[in-house]
Short mmCIF file of C-alpha atoms and ligand atoms in Angstrom, two decimals:
data_model
loop_
_atom_site.label_atom_id
_atom_site.label_comp_id
_atom_site.label_asym_id
_atom_site.label_seq_id
_atom_site.Cartn_x
_atom_site.Cartn_y
_atom_site.Cartn_z
CA UNK A 30 0.00 0.00 0.00
CA UNK A 31 1.25 3.50 -0.79
CA UNK A 32 2.69 5.33 2.20
CA UNK A 33 0.25 8.25 1.96
CA UNK A 34 -2.75 5.93 1.72
CA UNK A 35 -1.64 4.14 4.89
CA UNK A 36 -1.20 7.52 6.60
CA UNK A 37 -4.66 8.62 5.49
CA UNK A 38 -6.27 5.39 6.70
CA UNK A 39 -4.50 5.74 10.08
CA UNK A 40 -5.52 9.40 10.43
CA UNK A 41 -9.15 8.55 9.64
CA UNK A 42 -9.09 5.70 12.20
CA UNK A 43 -7.98 8.09 14.91
CA UNK A 44 -10.53 10.79 14.00
CA UNK A 45 -14.19 11.01 14.84
CA UNK A 46 -15.22 14.39 13.44
CA UNK A 47 -14.12 14.90 9.86
CA UNK A 48 -14.55 17.90 7.57
CA UNK A 49 -14.18 17.39 3.82
CA UNK A 50 -13.66 20.51 1.71
CA UNK A 51 -13.31 21.25 -1.99
CA UNK A 52 -12.44 24.23 -4.16
CA UNK A 53 -14.47 27.33 -5.07
CA UNK A 54 -16.64 26.94 -8.19
CA UNK A 55 -16.84 23.23 -7.37
CA UNK A 56 -17.12 20.88 -10.37
CA UNK A 57 -18.05 17.23 -10.82
CA UNK A 58 -14.66 15.94 -9.67
CA UNK A 59 -14.89 18.06 -6.55
CA UNK A 60 -18.45 17.02 -5.56
CA UNK A 61 -18.04 13.41 -6.67
CA UNK A 62 -14.78 12.99 -4.73
CA UNK A 63 -16.18 14.68 -1.60
CA UNK A 64 -19.32 12.57 -1.62
CA UNK A 65 -17.71 9.21 -2.42
CA UNK A 66 -15.22 9.70 0.41
CA UNK A 67 -17.74 11.28 2.79
CA UNK A 68 -20.31 8.51 2.37
CA UNK A 69 -17.71 5.87 3.20
CA UNK A 70 -16.47 7.76 6.26
CA UNK A 71 -20.09 8.05 7.48
CA UNK A 72 -20.50 4.32 6.94
CA UNK A 73 -17.44 3.86 9.16
CA UNK A 74 -19.36 5.71 11.88
CA UNK A 75 -17.64 9.08 11.58
CA UNK A 76 -19.34 12.45 11.90
CA UNK A 77 -18.81 14.03 8.47
CA UNK A 78 -19.43 17.52 7.08
CA UNK A 79 -18.69 18.56 3.52
CA UNK A 80 -18.40 22.10 2.18
CA UNK A 81 -17.29 23.79 -1.04
CA UNK A 82 -18.03 27.16 -2.60
CA UNK A 83 -21.74 27.91 -2.58
CA UNK A 84 -22.66 24.27 -1.93
CA UNK A 85 -24.21 21.81 -4.38
CA UNK A 86 -24.98 23.31 -7.81
CA UNK A 87 -27.95 22.42 -10.04
CA UNK A 88 -25.98 20.30 -12.47
CA UNK A 89 -24.97 17.92 -9.68
CA UNK A 90 -28.36 17.93 -7.99
CA UNK A 91 -28.75 14.19 -8.67
CA UNK A 92 -26.32 13.70 -5.75
CA UNK A 93 -28.39 15.82 -3.30
CA UNK A 94 -29.41 12.78 -1.23
CA UNK A 95 -25.89 11.33 -1.14
CA UNK A 96 -24.56 13.75 1.48
CA UNK A 97 -25.16 17.35 2.45
CA UNK A 98 -22.67 19.83 1.02
CA UNK A 99 -23.12 23.25 2.56
CA UNK A 100 -21.96 26.62 1.30
CA UNK A 101 -18.75 27.78 2.98
CA UNK A 102 -20.67 30.60 4.68
CA UNK A 103 -23.15 28.12 6.21
CA UNK A 104 -20.58 25.84 7.81
CA UNK A 105 -21.22 25.98 11.55
CA UNK A 106 -18.46 26.89 13.99
CA UNK A 107 -17.54 23.34 14.92
CA UNK A 108 -14.48 21.51 16.12
CA UNK A 109 -13.09 18.81 13.85
CA UNK A 110 -10.31 16.26 14.40
CA UNK A 111 -9.37 16.16 10.76
CA UNK A 112 -9.93 18.11 7.54
CA UNK A 113 -9.49 16.56 4.11
CA UNK A 114 -9.19 18.81 1.04
CA UNK A 115 -9.99 17.02 -2.21
CA UNK A 116 -9.29 18.22 -5.77
CA UNK A 117 -7.89 21.43 -4.32
CA UNK A 118 -4.63 22.56 -5.91
CA UNK A 119 -3.67 25.14 -3.28
CA UNK A 120 -4.89 26.26 0.15
CA UNK A 121 -6.37 29.54 -1.15
CA UNK A 122 -8.47 27.52 -3.61
CA UNK A 123 -10.90 26.55 -0.82
CA UNK A 124 -11.94 30.22 -0.89
CA UNK A 125 -11.59 33.08 1.55
CA UNK A 126 -14.29 31.81 3.97
CA UNK A 127 -13.05 28.22 4.23
CA UNK A 128 -9.33 29.05 4.22
CA UNK A 129 -9.10 30.10 7.91
CA UNK A 130 -11.38 27.20 8.91
CA UNK A 131 -9.18 24.79 6.96
CA UNK A 132 -5.98 26.19 8.44
CA UNK A 133 -7.05 25.93 12.08
CA UNK A 134 -7.86 22.19 12.00
CA UNK A 135 -5.46 20.01 14.02
CA UNK A 136 -4.71 17.61 11.15
CA UNK A 137 -4.92 18.35 7.42
CA UNK A 138 -4.91 15.97 4.48
CA UNK A 139 -4.84 16.76 0.76
CA UNK A 140 -5.92 14.31 -1.90
CA UNK A 141 -5.37 15.88 -5.29
CA UNK A 142 -4.36 15.31 -8.90
CA UNK A 143 -2.89 18.75 -9.73
CA UNK A 144 0.86 18.54 -10.19
CA UNK A 145 1.14 22.26 -9.32
CA UNK A 146 -0.11 21.42 -5.78
CA UNK A 147 2.63 22.67 -3.41
CA UNK A 148 1.70 20.15 -0.66
CA UNK A 149 -0.01 22.47 1.80
CA UNK A 150 -1.30 19.83 4.25
CA UNK A 151 0.25 17.54 6.88
CA UNK A 152 -0.37 14.52 4.65
CA UNK A 153 -0.30 15.20 0.92
CA UNK A 154 -1.31 12.57 -1.60
CA UNK A 155 -0.81 14.29 -4.94
CA UNK A 156 -0.61 12.05 -7.96
CA UNK A 157 -1.17 12.70 -11.65
CA UNK A 158 -4.46 11.07 -12.60
CA UNK A 159 -7.37 12.09 -14.81
CA UNK A 160 -9.42 13.11 -11.78
CA UNK A 161 -9.21 13.17 -8.00
CA UNK A 162 -12.05 10.63 -8.23
CA UNK A 163 -9.48 8.04 -9.42
CA UNK A 164 -7.48 8.57 -6.23
CA UNK A 165 -10.59 8.37 -4.03
CA UNK A 166 -11.55 5.10 -5.72
CA UNK A 167 -8.08 3.69 -4.99
CA UNK A 168 -8.34 4.84 -1.37
CA UNK A 169 -11.79 3.27 -0.94
CA UNK A 170 -10.52 -0.03 -2.34
CA UNK A 171 -7.58 0.02 0.09
CA UNK A 172 -10.08 0.67 2.89
CA UNK A 173 -12.04 -2.41 1.72
CA UNK A 174 -15.03 -0.10 1.41
CA UNK A 175 -18.18 -1.44 -0.22
CA UNK A 176 -18.67 0.46 -3.48
CA UNK A 177 -22.39 1.21 -3.67
CA UNK A 178 -24.28 2.44 -6.73
CA UNK A 179 -24.19 5.93 -5.20
CA UNK A 180 -20.44 5.75 -4.72
CA UNK A 181 -20.04 4.45 -8.28
CA UNK A 182 -22.17 7.32 -9.62
CA UNK A 183 -20.21 9.92 -7.66
CA UNK A 184 -16.84 8.55 -8.81
CA UNK A 185 -17.97 8.09 -12.40
CA UNK A 186 -19.26 11.68 -12.43
CA UNK A 187 -15.90 12.84 -11.05
CA UNK A 188 -13.90 11.06 -13.73
CA UNK A 189 -16.36 11.86 -16.51
CA UNK A 190 -16.32 15.60 -15.90
CA UNK A 191 -12.54 15.97 -15.60
CA UNK A 192 -11.95 13.96 -18.79
CA UNK A 193 -14.63 15.89 -20.73
CA UNK A 194 -16.67 12.69 -20.97
CA UNK A 195 -13.57 10.58 -21.65
CA UNK A 196 -12.19 12.57 -24.58
CA UNK A 197 -9.35 14.69 -23.14
CA UNK A 198 -5.72 13.59 -23.29
CA UNK A 199 -5.82 12.69 -19.58
CA UNK A 200 -8.04 9.70 -20.41
CA UNK A 201 -5.68 6.74 -19.85
CA UNK A 202 -6.33 3.02 -20.24
CA UNK A 203 -6.48 2.93 -16.42
CA UNK A 204 -9.12 5.70 -16.43
CA UNK A 205 -11.29 3.65 -18.77
CA UNK A 206 -10.71 0.46 -16.77
CA UNK A 207 -11.80 2.20 -13.57
CA UNK A 208 -14.82 3.69 -15.32
CA UNK A 209 -15.74 0.24 -16.64
CA UNK A 210 -15.51 -1.16 -13.10
CA UNK A 211 -17.80 1.60 -11.86
CA UNK A 212 -20.30 0.85 -14.63
CA UNK A 213 -20.28 -2.84 -13.75
CA UNK A 214 -21.01 -1.87 -10.14
CA UNK A 215 -24.02 0.09 -11.36
CA UNK A 216 -22.94 3.65 -12.27
CA UNK A 217 -25.82 5.03 -14.33
CA UNK A 218 -23.99 6.16 -17.47
CA UNK A 219 -26.98 7.51 -19.34
CA UNK A 220 -28.52 9.31 -16.37
CA UNK A 221 -25.16 10.92 -15.54
CA UNK A 222 -24.54 12.08 -19.10
CA UNK A 223 -28.10 13.41 -19.31
CA UNK A 224 -27.78 15.35 -16.04
CA UNK A 225 -24.27 16.68 -16.60
CA UNK A 226 -24.06 17.27 -20.34
CA UNK A 227 -27.47 17.20 -21.94
CA UNK A 228 -29.54 19.37 -19.62
CA UNK A 229 -29.45 23.07 -18.72
CA UNK A 230 -31.79 25.87 -17.67
CA UNK A 231 -33.04 28.45 -20.15
CA UNK A 232 -30.85 31.03 -18.42
CA UNK A 233 -27.74 28.86 -18.83
CA UNK A 234 -28.66 28.33 -22.49
CA UNK A 235 -28.96 32.08 -23.09
CA UNK A 236 -25.67 32.65 -21.27
CA UNK A 237 -23.96 30.33 -23.75
CA UNK A 238 -25.11 32.61 -26.56
CA UNK A 239 -24.12 35.79 -24.76
CA UNK A 240 -20.69 34.44 -23.83
CA UNK A 241 -20.04 33.16 -27.36
CA UNK A 242 -20.80 36.68 -28.61
CA UNK A 243 -17.86 38.01 -26.57
CA UNK A 244 -15.25 35.74 -28.19
CA UNK A 245 -12.36 37.56 -29.82
CA UNK A 246 -9.40 35.96 -31.54
CA UNK A 247 -5.79 37.15 -31.47
CA UNK A 248 -2.36 36.10 -32.66
CA UNK A 249 -3.26 34.46 -35.99
CA UNK A 250 -6.54 33.33 -34.38
CA UNK A 251 -4.56 30.99 -32.11
CA UNK A 252 -5.66 32.72 -28.90
CA UNK A 253 -9.31 33.17 -27.97
CA UNK A 254 -10.59 35.37 -25.16
CA UNK A 255 -14.17 35.47 -23.95
CA UNK A 256 -15.76 36.87 -20.82
CA UNK A 257 -18.76 36.64 -18.53
CA UNK A 258 -19.66 39.40 -16.07
CA UNK A 259 -22.50 39.58 -13.54
CA UNK A 260 -24.58 41.88 -15.76
CA UNK A 261 -24.57 39.22 -18.48
CA UNK A 262 -25.26 36.34 -16.09
CA UNK A 263 -28.19 38.18 -14.48
CA UNK A 264 -29.45 39.52 -17.80
CA UNK A 265 -29.68 35.96 -19.13
CA UNK A 266 -31.38 34.68 -15.97
CA UNK A 267 -28.39 32.41 -15.32
CA UNK A 268 -26.30 31.79 -12.17
CA UNK A 269 -22.49 31.98 -11.81
CA UNK A 270 -22.21 28.16 -11.77
CA UNK A 271 -23.53 28.17 -15.34
CA UNK A 272 -20.12 29.49 -16.44
CA UNK A 273 -18.55 26.05 -15.76
CA UNK A 274 -18.07 24.87 -19.32
CA UNK A 275 -18.41 28.09 -21.34
CA UNK A 276 -14.71 28.08 -22.10
CA UNK A 277 -15.11 25.02 -24.31
CA UNK A 278 -16.77 27.17 -26.98
CA UNK A 279 -13.57 29.20 -27.29
CA UNK A 280 -11.35 26.13 -27.05
CA UNK A 281 -13.24 24.30 -29.76
CA UNK A 282 -12.67 26.96 -32.44
CA UNK A 283 -10.55 25.16 -35.02
CA UNK A 284 -7.66 27.66 -35.17
CA UNK A 285 -7.37 28.13 -31.40
CA UNK A 286 -4.51 26.75 -29.27
CA UNK A 287 -5.09 28.77 -26.08
CA UNK A 288 -8.57 29.70 -24.85
CA UNK A 289 -9.28 32.06 -21.97
CA UNK A 290 -12.50 32.87 -20.14
CA UNK A 291 -12.41 35.95 -17.90
CA UNK A 292 -15.09 35.91 -15.19
CA UNK A 293 -15.96 38.82 -12.95
CA UNK A 294 -15.43 38.27 -9.22
CA UNK A 295 -15.90 41.98 -8.63
CA UNK A 296 -15.14 45.10 -10.67
CA UNK A 297 -11.43 44.95 -9.82
CA UNK A 298 -10.86 41.19 -9.56
CA UNK A 299 -11.27 38.53 -12.26
CA UNK A 300 -10.98 34.75 -12.46
CA UNK A 301 -9.37 33.44 -15.61
CA UNK A 302 -9.96 29.91 -16.88
CA UNK A 303 -7.36 28.63 -19.31
CA UNK A 304 -7.41 25.77 -21.79
CA UNK A 305 -4.96 24.66 -24.45
CA UNK A 306 -5.25 22.04 -27.10
CA UNK A 307 -2.00 20.60 -28.44
CA UNK A 308 1.13 22.03 -26.86
CA UNK A 309 0.84 25.24 -24.80
CA UNK A 310 1.36 24.68 -21.06
CA UNK A 311 -1.38 26.76 -19.48
CA UNK A 312 -0.44 25.57 -15.96
CA UNK A 313 2.77 27.54 -16.49
CA UNK A 314 0.81 30.54 -17.77
CA UNK A 315 -1.53 30.41 -14.76
CA UNK A 316 1.48 29.92 -12.48
CA UNK A 317 2.96 33.19 -13.70
CA UNK A 318 -0.08 34.94 -12.21
CA UNK A 319 -0.08 32.90 -8.99
CA UNK A 320 -2.52 30.23 -10.16
CA UNK A 321 -2.03 26.66 -11.33
CA UNK A 322 -3.73 23.55 -12.64
CA UNK A 323 -2.87 21.09 -15.39
CA UNK A 324 -0.92 21.38 -18.66
CA UNK A 325 -4.08 21.72 -20.75
CA UNK A 326 -6.51 23.21 -18.16
CA UNK A 327 -5.60 25.75 -15.53
CA UNK A 328 -6.73 28.94 -13.85
CA UNK A 329 -5.65 32.06 -11.99
CA UNK A 330 -7.07 35.23 -10.43
CA UNK A 331 -5.94 38.75 -11.37
CA UNK A 332 -6.61 42.22 -10.00
CA UNK A 333 -7.44 45.12 -12.31
CA UNK A 334 -10.21 46.09 -14.67
CA UNK A 335 -11.56 43.55 -17.16
CA UNK A 336 -9.57 45.26 -19.95
CA UNK A 337 -6.33 45.25 -17.94
CA UNK A 338 -6.71 41.59 -17.04
CA UNK A 339 -7.37 40.62 -20.65
CA UNK A 340 -4.36 42.64 -21.80
CA UNK A 341 -2.02 41.03 -19.24
CA UNK A 342 -3.25 37.52 -20.03
CA UNK A 343 -2.98 38.06 -23.76
CA UNK A 344 0.59 39.37 -23.58
CA UNK A 345 1.77 36.41 -21.54
CA UNK A 346 -0.22 33.87 -23.58
CA UNK A 347 1.42 35.10 -26.78
CA UNK A 348 4.78 33.98 -25.41
CA UNK A 349 3.54 30.38 -25.38
CA UNK A 350 2.37 30.31 -29.00
P1 5GP B 411 -11.38 25.88 -14.25
O1 5GP B 411 -10.99 26.74 -15.38
O2 5GP B 411 -12.28 24.76 -14.72
O3 5GP B 411 -11.92 26.62 -13.08
O4 5GP B 411 -10.06 25.20 -13.73
C1 5GP B 411 -9.21 24.45 -14.58
C2 5GP B 411 -8.19 23.69 -13.75
O5 5GP B 411 -7.29 24.61 -13.14
C3 5GP B 411 -8.81 22.90 -12.61
O6 5GP B 411 -8.10 21.70 -12.48
C4 5GP B 411 -8.64 23.82 -11.42
O7 5GP B 411 -8.58 23.11 -10.23
C5 5GP B 411 -7.34 24.54 -11.74
N1 5GP B 411 -7.38 25.93 -11.23
C6 5GP B 411 -8.31 26.87 -11.56
N2 5GP B 411 -8.04 28.04 -10.94
C7 5GP B 411 -6.92 27.84 -10.20
C8 5GP B 411 -6.15 28.69 -9.33
O8 5GP B 411 -6.44 29.86 -9.11
N3 5GP B 411 -5.06 28.12 -8.74
C9 5GP B 411 -4.72 26.82 -8.96
N4 5GP B 411 -3.62 26.34 -8.34
N5 5GP B 411 -5.41 26.00 -9.77
C10 5GP B 411 -6.50 26.50 -10.39
MN1 MN B 412 -10.23 17.68 -10.67
#
């Protein structure tokens, strides 16, 4: 058994009250990993709380009965023996509300698949896999945990979303083998695809159109920038979580190597999502601005006006083309 897995199992054994946290703007890998792990820890008789961002988002509502995931602001002042951060590439990624709560816990564990993770916990299991869900599955197997249909759905959703439904370059033979195992256990492939990819509110649908309208191409059409601000999101009747996969529209343009989506946090602070297709290392680009992620998918946060942020990102991105 891997050293970190043994350490995690020992830490869990000695803990009764466990907090599981994920990153802001939580995605399928974040929720799926939190729930698959949390459900097993509850089965082991632990008191478990999970929290990430604003809590469960509509797209992942099919998991609402699996475990409660509260918004960071709704997490009660409680004492925990152990906190486990999943899919979270850096401590600040849990968000400004959870960060102090995370930091004050007596024992911290990170389970993550971002190679830019600096190892900010007491026990850090960081390994390059398609999704954190792959690591959680390995951990559950080492714990001899029963894999229920709910667990299989949560883990399948985790792996499916981070591999773009098994089409990104991070989809390895092992990824597909694990997914096949989850399907044979009962993961509901069609339901999950329907919920995650083939269903959205009218507001989210309109936001797609509005965001596509903002796309501009630079540098021989190899760099695409698009944006989404609150006025657009509200005007469309959408919610911020509906921005999750907007960047794919820019990435999918045939000439584009680097795609960027600039999202308003407030009028002087913007979140940038980065994607590349064949060669550009956007983790390095994000890292230049204090962010991180993977080679082909990364993110960072910048201060300034929308125009300033776009200008800075564009200048640095051009160096990678
Ligand atoms: P997304 O664009 O979908 O929010 O994020 C793409 C990838 O980059 C994800 O794996 C995400 O965890 C990572 N990422 C996004 N923003 C940041 C950031 O500010 N810092 C770090 N270290 N990673 C980030
Ligand atoms: Mn992930």
